Coordinates of C-alpha atoms (C1' of nucleotides) in Angstrom, one line a residue:
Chain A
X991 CA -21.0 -77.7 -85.7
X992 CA -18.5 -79.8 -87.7
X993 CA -19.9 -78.7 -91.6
X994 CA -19.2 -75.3 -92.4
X995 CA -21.7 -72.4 -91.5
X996 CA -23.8 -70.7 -94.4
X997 CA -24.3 -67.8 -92.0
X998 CA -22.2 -65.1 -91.9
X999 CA -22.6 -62.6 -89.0
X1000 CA -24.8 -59.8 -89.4
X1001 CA -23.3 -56.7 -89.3
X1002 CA -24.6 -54.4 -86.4
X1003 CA -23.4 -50.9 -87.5
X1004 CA -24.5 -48.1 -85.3
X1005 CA -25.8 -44.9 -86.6
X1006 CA -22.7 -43.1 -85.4
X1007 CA -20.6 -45.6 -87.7
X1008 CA -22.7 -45.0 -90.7
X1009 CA -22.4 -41.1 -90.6
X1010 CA -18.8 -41.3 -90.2
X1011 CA -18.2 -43.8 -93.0
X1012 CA -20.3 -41.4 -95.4
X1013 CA -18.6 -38.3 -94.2
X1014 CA -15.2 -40.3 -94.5
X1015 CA -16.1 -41.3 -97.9
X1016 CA -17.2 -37.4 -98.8
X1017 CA -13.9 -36.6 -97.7
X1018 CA -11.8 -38.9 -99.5
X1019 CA -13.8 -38.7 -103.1
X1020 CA -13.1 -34.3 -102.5
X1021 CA -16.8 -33.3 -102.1
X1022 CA -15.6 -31.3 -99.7
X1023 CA -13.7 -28.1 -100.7
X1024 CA -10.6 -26.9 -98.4
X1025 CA -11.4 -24.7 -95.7
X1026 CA -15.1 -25.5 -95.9
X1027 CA -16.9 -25.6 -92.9
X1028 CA -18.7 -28.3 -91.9
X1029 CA -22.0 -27.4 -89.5
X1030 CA -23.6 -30.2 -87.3
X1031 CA -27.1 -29.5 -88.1
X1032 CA -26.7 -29.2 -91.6
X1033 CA -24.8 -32.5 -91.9
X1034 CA -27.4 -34.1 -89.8
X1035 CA -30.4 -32.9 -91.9
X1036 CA -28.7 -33.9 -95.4
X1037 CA -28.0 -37.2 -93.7
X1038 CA -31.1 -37.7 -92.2
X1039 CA -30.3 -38.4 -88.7
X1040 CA -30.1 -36.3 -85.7
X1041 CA -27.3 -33.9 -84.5
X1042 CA -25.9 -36.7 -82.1
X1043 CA -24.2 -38.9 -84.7
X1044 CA -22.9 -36.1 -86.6
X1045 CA -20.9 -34.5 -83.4
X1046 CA -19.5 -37.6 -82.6
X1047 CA -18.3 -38.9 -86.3
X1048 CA -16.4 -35.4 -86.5
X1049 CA -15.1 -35.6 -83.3
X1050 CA -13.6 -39.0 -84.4
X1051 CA -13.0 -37.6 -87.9
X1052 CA -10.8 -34.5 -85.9
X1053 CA -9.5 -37.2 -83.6
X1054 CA -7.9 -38.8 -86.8
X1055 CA -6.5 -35.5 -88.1
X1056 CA -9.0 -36.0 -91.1
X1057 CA -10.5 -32.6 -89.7
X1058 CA -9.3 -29.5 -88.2
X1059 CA -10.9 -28.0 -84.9
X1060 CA -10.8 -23.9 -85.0
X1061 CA -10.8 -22.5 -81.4
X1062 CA -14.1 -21.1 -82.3
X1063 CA -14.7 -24.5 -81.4
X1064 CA -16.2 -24.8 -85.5
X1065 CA -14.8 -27.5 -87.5
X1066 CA -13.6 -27.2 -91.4
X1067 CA -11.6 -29.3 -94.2
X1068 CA -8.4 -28.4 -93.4
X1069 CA -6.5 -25.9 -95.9
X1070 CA -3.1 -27.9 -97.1
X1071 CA 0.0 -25.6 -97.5
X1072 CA 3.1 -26.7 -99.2
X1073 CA 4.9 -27.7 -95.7
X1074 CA 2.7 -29.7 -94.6
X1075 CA 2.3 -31.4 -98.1
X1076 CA 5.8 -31.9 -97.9
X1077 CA 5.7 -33.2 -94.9
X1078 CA 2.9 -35.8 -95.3
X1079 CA 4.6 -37.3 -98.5
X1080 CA 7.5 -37.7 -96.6
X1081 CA 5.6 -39.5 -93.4
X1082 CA 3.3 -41.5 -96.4
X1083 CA 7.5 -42.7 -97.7
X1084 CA 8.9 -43.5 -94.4
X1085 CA 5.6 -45.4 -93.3
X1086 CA 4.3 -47.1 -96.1
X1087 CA 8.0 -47.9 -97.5
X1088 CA 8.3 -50.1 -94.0
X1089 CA 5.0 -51.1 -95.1
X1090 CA 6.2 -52.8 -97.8
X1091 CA 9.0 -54.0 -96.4
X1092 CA 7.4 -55.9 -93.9
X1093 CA 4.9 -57.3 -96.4
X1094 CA 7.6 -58.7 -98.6
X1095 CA 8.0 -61.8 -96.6
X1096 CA 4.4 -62.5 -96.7
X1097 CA 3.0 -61.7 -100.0
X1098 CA 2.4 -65.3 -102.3
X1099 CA 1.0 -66.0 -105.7
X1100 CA -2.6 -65.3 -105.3
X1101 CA -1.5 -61.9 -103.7
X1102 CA 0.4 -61.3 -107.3
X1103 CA -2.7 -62.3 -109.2
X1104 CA -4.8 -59.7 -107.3
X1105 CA -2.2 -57.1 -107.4
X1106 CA -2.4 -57.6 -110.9
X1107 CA -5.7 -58.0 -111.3
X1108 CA -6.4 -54.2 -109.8
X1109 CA -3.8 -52.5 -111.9
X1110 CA -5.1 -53.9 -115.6
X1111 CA -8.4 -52.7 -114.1
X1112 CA -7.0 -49.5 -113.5
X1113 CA -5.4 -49.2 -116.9
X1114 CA -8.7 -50.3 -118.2
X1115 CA -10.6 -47.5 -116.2
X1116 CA -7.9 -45.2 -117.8
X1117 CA -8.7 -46.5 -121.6
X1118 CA -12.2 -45.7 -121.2
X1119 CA -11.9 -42.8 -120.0
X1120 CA -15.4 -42.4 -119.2
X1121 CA -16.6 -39.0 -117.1
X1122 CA -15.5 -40.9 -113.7
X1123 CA -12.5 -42.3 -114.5
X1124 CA -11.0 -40.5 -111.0
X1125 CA -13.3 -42.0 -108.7
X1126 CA -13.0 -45.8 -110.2
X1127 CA -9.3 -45.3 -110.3
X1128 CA -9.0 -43.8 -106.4
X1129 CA -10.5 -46.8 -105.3
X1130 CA -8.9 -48.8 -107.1
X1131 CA -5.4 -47.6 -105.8
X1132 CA -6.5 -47.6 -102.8
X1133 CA -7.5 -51.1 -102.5
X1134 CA -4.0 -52.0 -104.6
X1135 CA -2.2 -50.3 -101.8
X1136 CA -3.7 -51.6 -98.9
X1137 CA -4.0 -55.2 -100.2
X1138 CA 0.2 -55.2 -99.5
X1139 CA -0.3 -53.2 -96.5
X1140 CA -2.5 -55.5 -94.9
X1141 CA 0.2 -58.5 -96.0
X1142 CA 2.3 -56.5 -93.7
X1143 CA 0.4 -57.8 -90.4
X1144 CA 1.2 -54.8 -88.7
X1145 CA -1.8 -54.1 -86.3
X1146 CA -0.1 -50.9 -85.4
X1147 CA 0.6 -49.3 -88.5
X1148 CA -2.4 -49.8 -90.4
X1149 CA -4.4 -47.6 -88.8
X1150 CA -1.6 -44.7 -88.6
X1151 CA -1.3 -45.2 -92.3
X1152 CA -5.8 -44.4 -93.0
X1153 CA -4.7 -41.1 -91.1
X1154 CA -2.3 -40.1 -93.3
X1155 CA -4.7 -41.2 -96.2
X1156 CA -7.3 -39.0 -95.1
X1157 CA -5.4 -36.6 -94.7
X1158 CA -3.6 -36.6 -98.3
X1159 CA -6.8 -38.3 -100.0
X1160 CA -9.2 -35.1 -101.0
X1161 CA -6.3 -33.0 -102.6
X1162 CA -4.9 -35.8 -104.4
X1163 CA -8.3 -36.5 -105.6
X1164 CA -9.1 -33.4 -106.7
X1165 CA -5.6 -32.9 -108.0
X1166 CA -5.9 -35.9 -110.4
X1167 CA -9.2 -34.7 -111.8
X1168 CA -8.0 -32.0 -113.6
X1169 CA -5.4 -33.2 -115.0
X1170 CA -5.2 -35.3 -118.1
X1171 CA -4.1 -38.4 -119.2
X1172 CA -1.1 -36.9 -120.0
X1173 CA 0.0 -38.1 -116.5
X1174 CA -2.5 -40.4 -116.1
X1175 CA -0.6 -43.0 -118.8
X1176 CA 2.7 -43.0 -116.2
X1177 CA -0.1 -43.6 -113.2
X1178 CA 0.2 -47.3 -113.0
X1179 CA 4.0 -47.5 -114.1
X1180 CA 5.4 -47.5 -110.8
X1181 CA 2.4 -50.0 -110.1
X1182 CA 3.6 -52.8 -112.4
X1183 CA 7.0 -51.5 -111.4
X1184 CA 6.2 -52.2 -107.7
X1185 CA 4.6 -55.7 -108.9
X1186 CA 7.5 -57.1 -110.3
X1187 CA 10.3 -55.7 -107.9
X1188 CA 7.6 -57.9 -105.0
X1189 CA 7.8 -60.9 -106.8
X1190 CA 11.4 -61.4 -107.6
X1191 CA 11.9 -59.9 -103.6
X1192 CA 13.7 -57.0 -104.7
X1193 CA 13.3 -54.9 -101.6
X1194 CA 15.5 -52.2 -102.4
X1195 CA 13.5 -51.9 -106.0
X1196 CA 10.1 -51.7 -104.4
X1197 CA 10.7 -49.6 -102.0
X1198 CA 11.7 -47.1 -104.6
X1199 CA 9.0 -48.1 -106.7
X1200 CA 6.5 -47.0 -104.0
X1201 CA 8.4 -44.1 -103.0
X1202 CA 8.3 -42.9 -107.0
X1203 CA 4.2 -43.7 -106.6
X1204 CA 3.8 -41.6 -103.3
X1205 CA 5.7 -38.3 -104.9
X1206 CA 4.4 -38.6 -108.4
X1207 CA 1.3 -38.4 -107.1
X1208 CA 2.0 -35.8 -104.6
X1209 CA 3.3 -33.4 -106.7
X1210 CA 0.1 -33.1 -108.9
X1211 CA -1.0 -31.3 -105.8
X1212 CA 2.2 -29.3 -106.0
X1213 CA 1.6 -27.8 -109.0
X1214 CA -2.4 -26.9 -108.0
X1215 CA -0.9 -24.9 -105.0
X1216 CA 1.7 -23.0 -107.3
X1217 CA -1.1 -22.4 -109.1
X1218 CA -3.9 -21.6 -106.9
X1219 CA -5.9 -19.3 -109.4
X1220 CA -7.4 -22.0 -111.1
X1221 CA -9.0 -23.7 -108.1
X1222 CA -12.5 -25.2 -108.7
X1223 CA -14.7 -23.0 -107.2
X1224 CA -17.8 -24.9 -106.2
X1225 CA -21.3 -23.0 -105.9
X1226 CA -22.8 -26.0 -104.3
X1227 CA -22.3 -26.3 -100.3
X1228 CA -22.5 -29.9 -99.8
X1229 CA -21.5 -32.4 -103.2
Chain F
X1064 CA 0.9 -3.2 -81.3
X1065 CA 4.7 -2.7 -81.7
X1066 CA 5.6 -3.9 -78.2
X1067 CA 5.4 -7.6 -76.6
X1068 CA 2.1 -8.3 -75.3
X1069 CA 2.5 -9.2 -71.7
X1070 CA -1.3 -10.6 -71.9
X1071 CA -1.1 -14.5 -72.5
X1072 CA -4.0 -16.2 -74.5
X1073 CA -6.4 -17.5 -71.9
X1074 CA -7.0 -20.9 -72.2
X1075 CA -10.8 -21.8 -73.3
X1076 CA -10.7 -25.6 -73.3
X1077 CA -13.8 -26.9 -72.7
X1078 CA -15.4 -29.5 -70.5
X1079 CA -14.8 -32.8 -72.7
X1080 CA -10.8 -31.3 -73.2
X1081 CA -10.3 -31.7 -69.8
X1082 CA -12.5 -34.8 -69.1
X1083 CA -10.1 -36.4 -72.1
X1084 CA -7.3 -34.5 -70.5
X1085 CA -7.6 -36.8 -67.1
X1086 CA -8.6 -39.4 -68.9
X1087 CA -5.2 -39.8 -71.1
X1088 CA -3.5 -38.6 -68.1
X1089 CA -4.7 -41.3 -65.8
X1090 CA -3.9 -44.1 -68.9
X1091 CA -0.5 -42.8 -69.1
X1092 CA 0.4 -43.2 -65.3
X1093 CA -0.8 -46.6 -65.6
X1094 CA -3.9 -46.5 -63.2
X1095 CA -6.1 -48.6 -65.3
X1096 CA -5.2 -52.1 -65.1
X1097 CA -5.0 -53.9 -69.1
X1098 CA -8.4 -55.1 -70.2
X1099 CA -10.6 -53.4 -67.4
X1100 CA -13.7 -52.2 -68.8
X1101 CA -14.5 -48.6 -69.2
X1102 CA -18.1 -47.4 -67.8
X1103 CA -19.3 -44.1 -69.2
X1104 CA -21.5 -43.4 -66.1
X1105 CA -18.6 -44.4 -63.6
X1106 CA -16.4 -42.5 -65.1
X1107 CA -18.9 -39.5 -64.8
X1108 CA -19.8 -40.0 -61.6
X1109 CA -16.5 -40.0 -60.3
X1110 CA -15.0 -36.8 -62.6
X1111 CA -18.6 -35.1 -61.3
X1112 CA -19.9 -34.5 -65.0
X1113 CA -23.2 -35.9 -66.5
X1114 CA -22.1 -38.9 -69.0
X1115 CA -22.0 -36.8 -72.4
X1116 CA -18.2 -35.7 -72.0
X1117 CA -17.2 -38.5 -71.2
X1118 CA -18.7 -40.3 -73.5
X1119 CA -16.9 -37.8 -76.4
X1120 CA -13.7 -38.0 -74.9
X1121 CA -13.8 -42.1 -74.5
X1122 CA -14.8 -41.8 -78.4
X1123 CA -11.9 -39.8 -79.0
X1124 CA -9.4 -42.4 -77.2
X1125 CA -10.9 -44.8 -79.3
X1126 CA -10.0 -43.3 -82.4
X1127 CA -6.5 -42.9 -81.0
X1128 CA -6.4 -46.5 -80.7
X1129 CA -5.1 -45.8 -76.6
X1130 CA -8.4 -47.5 -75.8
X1131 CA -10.6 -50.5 -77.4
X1132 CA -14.6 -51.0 -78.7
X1133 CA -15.6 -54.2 -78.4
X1134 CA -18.1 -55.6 -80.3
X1135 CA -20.6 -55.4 -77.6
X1136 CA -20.4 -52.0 -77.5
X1137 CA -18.4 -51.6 -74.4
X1138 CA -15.2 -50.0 -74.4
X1139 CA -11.7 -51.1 -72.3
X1140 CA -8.2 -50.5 -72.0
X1141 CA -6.4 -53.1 -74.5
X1142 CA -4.6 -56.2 -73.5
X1143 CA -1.1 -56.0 -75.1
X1144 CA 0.2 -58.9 -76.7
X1145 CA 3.7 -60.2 -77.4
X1146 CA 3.0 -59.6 -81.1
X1147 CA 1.5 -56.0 -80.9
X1148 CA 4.1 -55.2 -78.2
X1149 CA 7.3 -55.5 -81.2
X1150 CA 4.8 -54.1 -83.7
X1151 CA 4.8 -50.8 -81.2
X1152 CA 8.4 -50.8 -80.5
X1153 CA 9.3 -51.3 -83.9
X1154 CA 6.9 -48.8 -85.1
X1155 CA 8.5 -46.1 -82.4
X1156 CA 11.7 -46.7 -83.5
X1157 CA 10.6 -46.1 -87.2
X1158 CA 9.2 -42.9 -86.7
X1159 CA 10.9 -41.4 -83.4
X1160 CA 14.0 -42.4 -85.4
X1161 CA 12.8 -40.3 -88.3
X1162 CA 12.2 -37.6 -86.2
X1163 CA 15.7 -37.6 -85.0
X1164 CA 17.1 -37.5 -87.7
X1165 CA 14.8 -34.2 -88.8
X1166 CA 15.3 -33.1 -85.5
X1167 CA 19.3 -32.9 -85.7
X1168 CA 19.5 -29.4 -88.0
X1169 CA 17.2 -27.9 -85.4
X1170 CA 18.5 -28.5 -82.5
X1171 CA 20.8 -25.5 -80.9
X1172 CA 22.7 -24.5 -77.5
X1173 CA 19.8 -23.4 -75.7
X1174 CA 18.5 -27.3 -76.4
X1175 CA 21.3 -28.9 -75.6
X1176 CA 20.7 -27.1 -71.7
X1177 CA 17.0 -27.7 -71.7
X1178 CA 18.0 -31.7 -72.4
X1179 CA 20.9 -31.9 -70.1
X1180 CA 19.1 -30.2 -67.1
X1181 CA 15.8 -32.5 -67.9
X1182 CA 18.5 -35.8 -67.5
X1183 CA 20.0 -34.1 -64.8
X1184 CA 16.6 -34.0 -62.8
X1185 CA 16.2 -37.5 -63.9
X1186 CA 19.4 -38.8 -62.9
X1187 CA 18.4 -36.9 -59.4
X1188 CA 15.3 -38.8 -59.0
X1189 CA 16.5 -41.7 -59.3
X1190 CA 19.2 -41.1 -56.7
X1191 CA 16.7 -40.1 -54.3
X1192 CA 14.8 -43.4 -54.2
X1193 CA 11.6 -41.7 -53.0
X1194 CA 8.2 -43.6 -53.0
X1195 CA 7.2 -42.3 -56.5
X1196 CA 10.3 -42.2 -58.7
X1197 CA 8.5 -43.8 -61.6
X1198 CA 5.6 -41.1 -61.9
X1199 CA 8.3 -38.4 -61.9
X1200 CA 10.5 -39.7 -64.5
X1201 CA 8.0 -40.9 -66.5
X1202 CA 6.7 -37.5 -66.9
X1203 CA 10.8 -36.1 -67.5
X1204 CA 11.5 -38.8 -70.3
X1205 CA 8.4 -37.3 -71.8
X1206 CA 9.3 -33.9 -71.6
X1207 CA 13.1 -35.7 -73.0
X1208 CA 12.0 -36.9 -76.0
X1209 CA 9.1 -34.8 -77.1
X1210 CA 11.3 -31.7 -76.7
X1211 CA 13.8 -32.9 -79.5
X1212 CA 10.7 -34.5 -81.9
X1213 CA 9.4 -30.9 -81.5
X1214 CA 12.1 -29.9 -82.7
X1215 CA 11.6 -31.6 -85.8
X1216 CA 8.6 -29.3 -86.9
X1217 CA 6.6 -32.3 -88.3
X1218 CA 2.6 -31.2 -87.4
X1219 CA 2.4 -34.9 -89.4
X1220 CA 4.4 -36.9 -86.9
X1221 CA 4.0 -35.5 -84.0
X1222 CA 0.3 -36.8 -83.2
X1223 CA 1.4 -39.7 -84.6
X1224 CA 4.1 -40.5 -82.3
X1225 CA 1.2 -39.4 -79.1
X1226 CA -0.7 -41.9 -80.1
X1227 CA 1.6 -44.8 -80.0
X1228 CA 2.9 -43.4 -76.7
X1229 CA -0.3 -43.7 -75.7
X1230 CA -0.9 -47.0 -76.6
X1231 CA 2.5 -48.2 -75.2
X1232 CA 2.6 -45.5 -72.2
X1233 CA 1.0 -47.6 -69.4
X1234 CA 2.4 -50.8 -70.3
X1235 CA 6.1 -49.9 -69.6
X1236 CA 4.7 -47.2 -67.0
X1237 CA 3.3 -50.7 -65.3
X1238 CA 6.8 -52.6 -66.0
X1239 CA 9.0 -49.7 -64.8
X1240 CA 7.3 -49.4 -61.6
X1241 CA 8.2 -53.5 -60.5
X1242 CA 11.9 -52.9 -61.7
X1243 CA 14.5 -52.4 -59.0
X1244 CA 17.2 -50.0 -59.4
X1245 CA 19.2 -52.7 -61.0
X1246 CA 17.9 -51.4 -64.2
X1247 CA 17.3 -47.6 -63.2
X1248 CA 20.6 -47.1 -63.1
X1249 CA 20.7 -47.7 -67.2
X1250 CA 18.0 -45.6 -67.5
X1251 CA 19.6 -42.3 -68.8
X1252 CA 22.3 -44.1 -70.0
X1253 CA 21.3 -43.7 -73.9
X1254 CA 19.7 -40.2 -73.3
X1255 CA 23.3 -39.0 -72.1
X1256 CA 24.6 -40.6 -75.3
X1257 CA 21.6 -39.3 -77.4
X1258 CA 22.8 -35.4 -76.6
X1259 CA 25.9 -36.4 -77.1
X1260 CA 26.0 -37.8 -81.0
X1261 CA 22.8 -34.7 -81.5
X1262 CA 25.6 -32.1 -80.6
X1263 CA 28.2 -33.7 -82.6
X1264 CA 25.7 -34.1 -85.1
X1265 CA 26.2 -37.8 -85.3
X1266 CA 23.4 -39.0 -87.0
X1267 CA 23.8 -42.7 -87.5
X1268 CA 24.8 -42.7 -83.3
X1269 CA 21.4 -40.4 -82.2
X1270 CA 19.6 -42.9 -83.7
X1271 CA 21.3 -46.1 -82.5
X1272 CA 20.9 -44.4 -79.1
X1273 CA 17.6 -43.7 -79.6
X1274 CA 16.2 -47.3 -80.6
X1275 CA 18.0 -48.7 -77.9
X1276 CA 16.5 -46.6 -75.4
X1277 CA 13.2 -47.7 -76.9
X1278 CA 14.4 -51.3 -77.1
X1279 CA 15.1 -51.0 -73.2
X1280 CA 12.0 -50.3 -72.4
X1281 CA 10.0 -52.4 -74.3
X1282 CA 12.1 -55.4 -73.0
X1283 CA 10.8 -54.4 -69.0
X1284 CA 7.5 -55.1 -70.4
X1285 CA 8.4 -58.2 -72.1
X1286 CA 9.5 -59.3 -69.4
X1287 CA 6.8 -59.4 -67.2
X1288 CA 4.3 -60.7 -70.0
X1289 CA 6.7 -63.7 -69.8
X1290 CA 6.1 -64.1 -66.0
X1291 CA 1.9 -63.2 -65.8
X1292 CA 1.8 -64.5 -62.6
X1293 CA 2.7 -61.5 -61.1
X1294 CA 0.7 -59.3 -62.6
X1295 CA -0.6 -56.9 -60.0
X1296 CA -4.2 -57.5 -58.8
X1297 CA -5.6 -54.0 -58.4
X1298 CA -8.7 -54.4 -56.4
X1299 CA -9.9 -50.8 -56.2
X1300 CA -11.5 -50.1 -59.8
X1301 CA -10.6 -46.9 -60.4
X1302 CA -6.9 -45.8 -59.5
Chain Q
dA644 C1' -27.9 -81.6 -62.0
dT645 C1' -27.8 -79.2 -66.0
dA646 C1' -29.4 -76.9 -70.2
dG647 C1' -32.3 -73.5 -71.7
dG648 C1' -35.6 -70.0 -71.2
dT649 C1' -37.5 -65.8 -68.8
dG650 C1' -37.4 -61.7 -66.6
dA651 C1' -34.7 -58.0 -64.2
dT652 C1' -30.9 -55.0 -64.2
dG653 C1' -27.6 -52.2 -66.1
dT654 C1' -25.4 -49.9 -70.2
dT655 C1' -25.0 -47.6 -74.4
dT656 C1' -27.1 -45.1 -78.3
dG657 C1' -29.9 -41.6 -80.2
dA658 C1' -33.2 -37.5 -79.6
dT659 C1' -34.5 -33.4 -77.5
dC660 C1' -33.8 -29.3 -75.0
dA661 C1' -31.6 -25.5 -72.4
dA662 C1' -27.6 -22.7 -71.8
dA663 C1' -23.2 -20.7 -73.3
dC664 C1' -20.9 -18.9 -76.9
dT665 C1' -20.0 -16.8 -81.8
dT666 C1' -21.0 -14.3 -85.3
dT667 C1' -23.6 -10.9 -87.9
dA668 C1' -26.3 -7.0 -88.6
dC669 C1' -27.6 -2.6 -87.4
dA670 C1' -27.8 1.6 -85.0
dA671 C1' -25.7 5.3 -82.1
dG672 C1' -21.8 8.3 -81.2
dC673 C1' -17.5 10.4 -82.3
Chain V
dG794 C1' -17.1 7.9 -92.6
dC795 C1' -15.5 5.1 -89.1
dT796 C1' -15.7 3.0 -84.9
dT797 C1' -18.2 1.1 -80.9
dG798 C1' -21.9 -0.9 -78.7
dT799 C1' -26.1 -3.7 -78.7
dA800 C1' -29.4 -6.8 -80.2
dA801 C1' -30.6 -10.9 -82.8
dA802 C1' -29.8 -15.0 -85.2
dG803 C1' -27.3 -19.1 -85.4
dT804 C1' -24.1 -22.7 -83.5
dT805 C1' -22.1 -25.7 -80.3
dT806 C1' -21.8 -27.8 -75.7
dG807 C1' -23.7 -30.1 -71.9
dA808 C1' -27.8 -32.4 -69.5
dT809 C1' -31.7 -35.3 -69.5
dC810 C1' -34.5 -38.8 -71.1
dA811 C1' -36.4 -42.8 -73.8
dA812 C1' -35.4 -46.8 -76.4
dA813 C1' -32.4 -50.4 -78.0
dC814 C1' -29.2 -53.6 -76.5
dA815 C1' -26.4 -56.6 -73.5
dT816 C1' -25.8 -59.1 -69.2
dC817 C1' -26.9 -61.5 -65.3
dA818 C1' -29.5 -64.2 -62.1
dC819 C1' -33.0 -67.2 -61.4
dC820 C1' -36.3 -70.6 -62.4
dT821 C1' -38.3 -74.4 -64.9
dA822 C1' -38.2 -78.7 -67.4
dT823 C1' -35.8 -82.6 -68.8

DNA sequence: ATAGGTGATGTTTGATCAAACTTTACAAGC
DNA sequence: GCTTGTAAAGTTTGATCAAACATCACCTAT
C-alpha cells in the first residue's frame, strides 16, 4: 500500500441520517414556518420512507434544541420571542467570538484565499441578484463561518455552535428574504472586515468584527417581530 | 381561579423519558466504564422494556454528544482524551463563566441561604467520611452550580452547559472517587469564595472562583490519565 | 503455522401493528 | 345559547418481526 489510494470510502448513510439531513436542511433554508407542526406520518409519506426514521430524526432534531417538544407529546418549529432572540445572539457572541479566537493561531494563507474566495462569491451572488439570491448567500455564510470555526480545533465547541445555528438559522433566513439590498450591500462588510483583522492577527478587531456580523444580522429578525403583521403567511403545509 | 391551586401538575413523562432518565443518571455517577460498548437489547433487558426506548433514548445521548456512534453502527461511552479533556474545561469555564456573570443581578437573600446550606451539607459529607461521599456531593455540587446558572434565565445556555456536564460528568465522577481527603478538603473551598464575591457582587472574583473550581476538577482527571495503569478494571458490565 | 475464506451468531435498522392518548365534532342537557 | 358528555378520527408510543449488517469462530489450503 505504499502509492496513494484512488478509493475513497463509500459513504454508508442510514435512512435515519438521510431524513434528518433533509429535515435539517428544511429547517435551516425556513420551509418551515414558526409554530408549524410537524406530523410523523406526513413527513414520512412526503419523504418516502416509513414512520421509523422520521420519529427518530426529530427526536435528534428536539435533542438538538432545533425542535420543540409540546407536552401533548406533538412536536413544532419553535415560535422565537424577543428574549430568547436576545439571548441566542448573545450565546452565538460569547461562543463563536472564542471561536475565533482560538482559530487565530491556526488560520494560514490558503485559509485567507478561501475566506476570500466565499465572500467575492457572496458579493457576486448579491450583484446578480437573481430570485435566490438568499439561499446561495446562506450557504455561503455559512460555509465562510465554519471554515474559521473548524481552524479552531475545538471538538467540543463545534457541535454546540450547529445548535445554536439551527436554532437562529430559519428566522434569519427568512428575515433576510424580505429585506432588500438596502442591507444586503453592508452584508459582507464585517466579512472583509473580519478577513483582514485575521490576517494582520488583530484579535481584538476580529472579534468585534464578528460580533458586528452576529447582531447585524440578528436584528433583521428584530425588526420582523416588532412588526409581526407582515409575516409571510404560507398556504402551503410543507415547502 | 383567584386562589393558589394546591393541585400540582402530574407528571406524564413517558416510557423513553425515564429509560433516558436512568440512562443519563447512571453515566453521570460514573457506572459505565470509558469506551464500553452500549447494547440496545442489554440495556432492555436489564431496565425490563422491549429495545424501542432504549433505542430512542441512546439516540438522544448521542445527539447530546454524552455518548458515541461508531462507524460500525454500535454506540459506547467516549474515551476522553488529554486534548478533548482542556477543550471541555475550557469550554465550561467559557460559558459557566458567562452565566455567572448573568447570574450576579439575579441572585437574592433567599439564594445566598439555599447556596450556603447546599455547601454546608457538602462540607458535612465530607466530614463524615462514609462509604459513598462521592455520589452524595456529586449530586450537591450539582444542585450548587445549577441553582446560580438558573439563575441566569438563559433557556439558551442552560442545555448547553447539561451537555458538557454530561460529557465531563463521569470522568471527574471516576477521578474524585480515587482521591483521598487530601484534596476533599479543597473541595468547597472556591464555592465558599464563589457566594462570597456573588453577594458582594464581585464580578471579576465569582468568576475567578468559578474557573478554578472547574480547573480543580479537571486536574483530578488529568491526573489519572497520566497514570492509566490504574484505571479501575470493572468486571461486572453493567454497574 | 498462517492467511484467507465460509458459515454461524449476534446486533442494529426499518416496517408493521396494536394500544394509549389527543383532539375534534357532534349531540344532549341545563 | 352555552356547557358538558360522548363518540369518532387522528396521532404518537411501544412491541414485534424481518432484513441488512457486523462480528466471531472455525476450517481449509498454501
Amino acid at each position: 500500500m505504499s502509492r496513494p489510494n484512488p478509493l475513497s470510502p463509500v459513504g454508508r448513510e442510514t435512512l435515519q441520517d438521510r431524513v434528518y439531513a433533509e429535515l435539517r436542511r428544511s429547517l435551516m433554508n425556513g420551509m418551515f414556518d414558526a409554530g408549524q407542526m410537524l406530523r410523523i406520518q406526513d413527513l414520512a409519506e412526503i419523504l418516502q420512507t416509513s414512520t421509523m426514521p422520521v420519529r427518530e430524526a426529530l427526536g435528534r432534531l428536539v435533542s438538538e434544541q432545533a425542535l420543540e417538544a409540546l407536552p401533548n407529546r406533538s412536536v413544532r418549529v419553535p415560535v422565537i420571542t424577543l428574549e430568547k432572540l436576545d439571548d441566542l445572539a448573545r450565546a452565538r457572541c460569547l461562543i463563536e467570538g472564542e471561536l475565533v479566537r482560538l482559530a487565530l493561531r491556526h488560520l494560514t494563507a490558503p485559509d485567507f484565499s478561501e475566506l476570500r474566495a466565499l465572500t467575492e462569491r457572496c458579493d457576486a451572488a448579491f450583484a446578480e441578484h437573481g430570485k435566490d439570491v438568499a439561499h446561495a448567500t446562506s450557504e455561503l455564510n455559512h460555509s465562510f463561518h465554519f471554515h474559521i470555526y473548524r481552524a479552531a480545533r475545538s471538538a467540543v465547541l463545534i457541535p454546540i455552535v450547529e445548535s445554536l445555528w439551527l436554532q437562529s438559522g430559519p428566522y434569519i433566513r427568512v428575515a433576510a428574504q424580505v429585506h432588500d439590498a438596502e442591507i444586503d450591500i453592508s452584508a459582507t462588510h464585517h466579512h472583509w472586515g473580519l478577513i483582514a483583522a485575521l490576517e494582520r492577527r488583530d484579535t481584538v478587531a476580529a472579534v468585534r468584527a464578528l460580533t458586528d456580523d452576529i447582531t447585524r444580522s440578528f436584528n433583521l429578525i428584530r425588526r420582523r417581530l416588532d412588526a409581526p403583521e407582515t409575516t409571510n403567511t404560507r398556504t402551503a403545509k410543507y415547502g
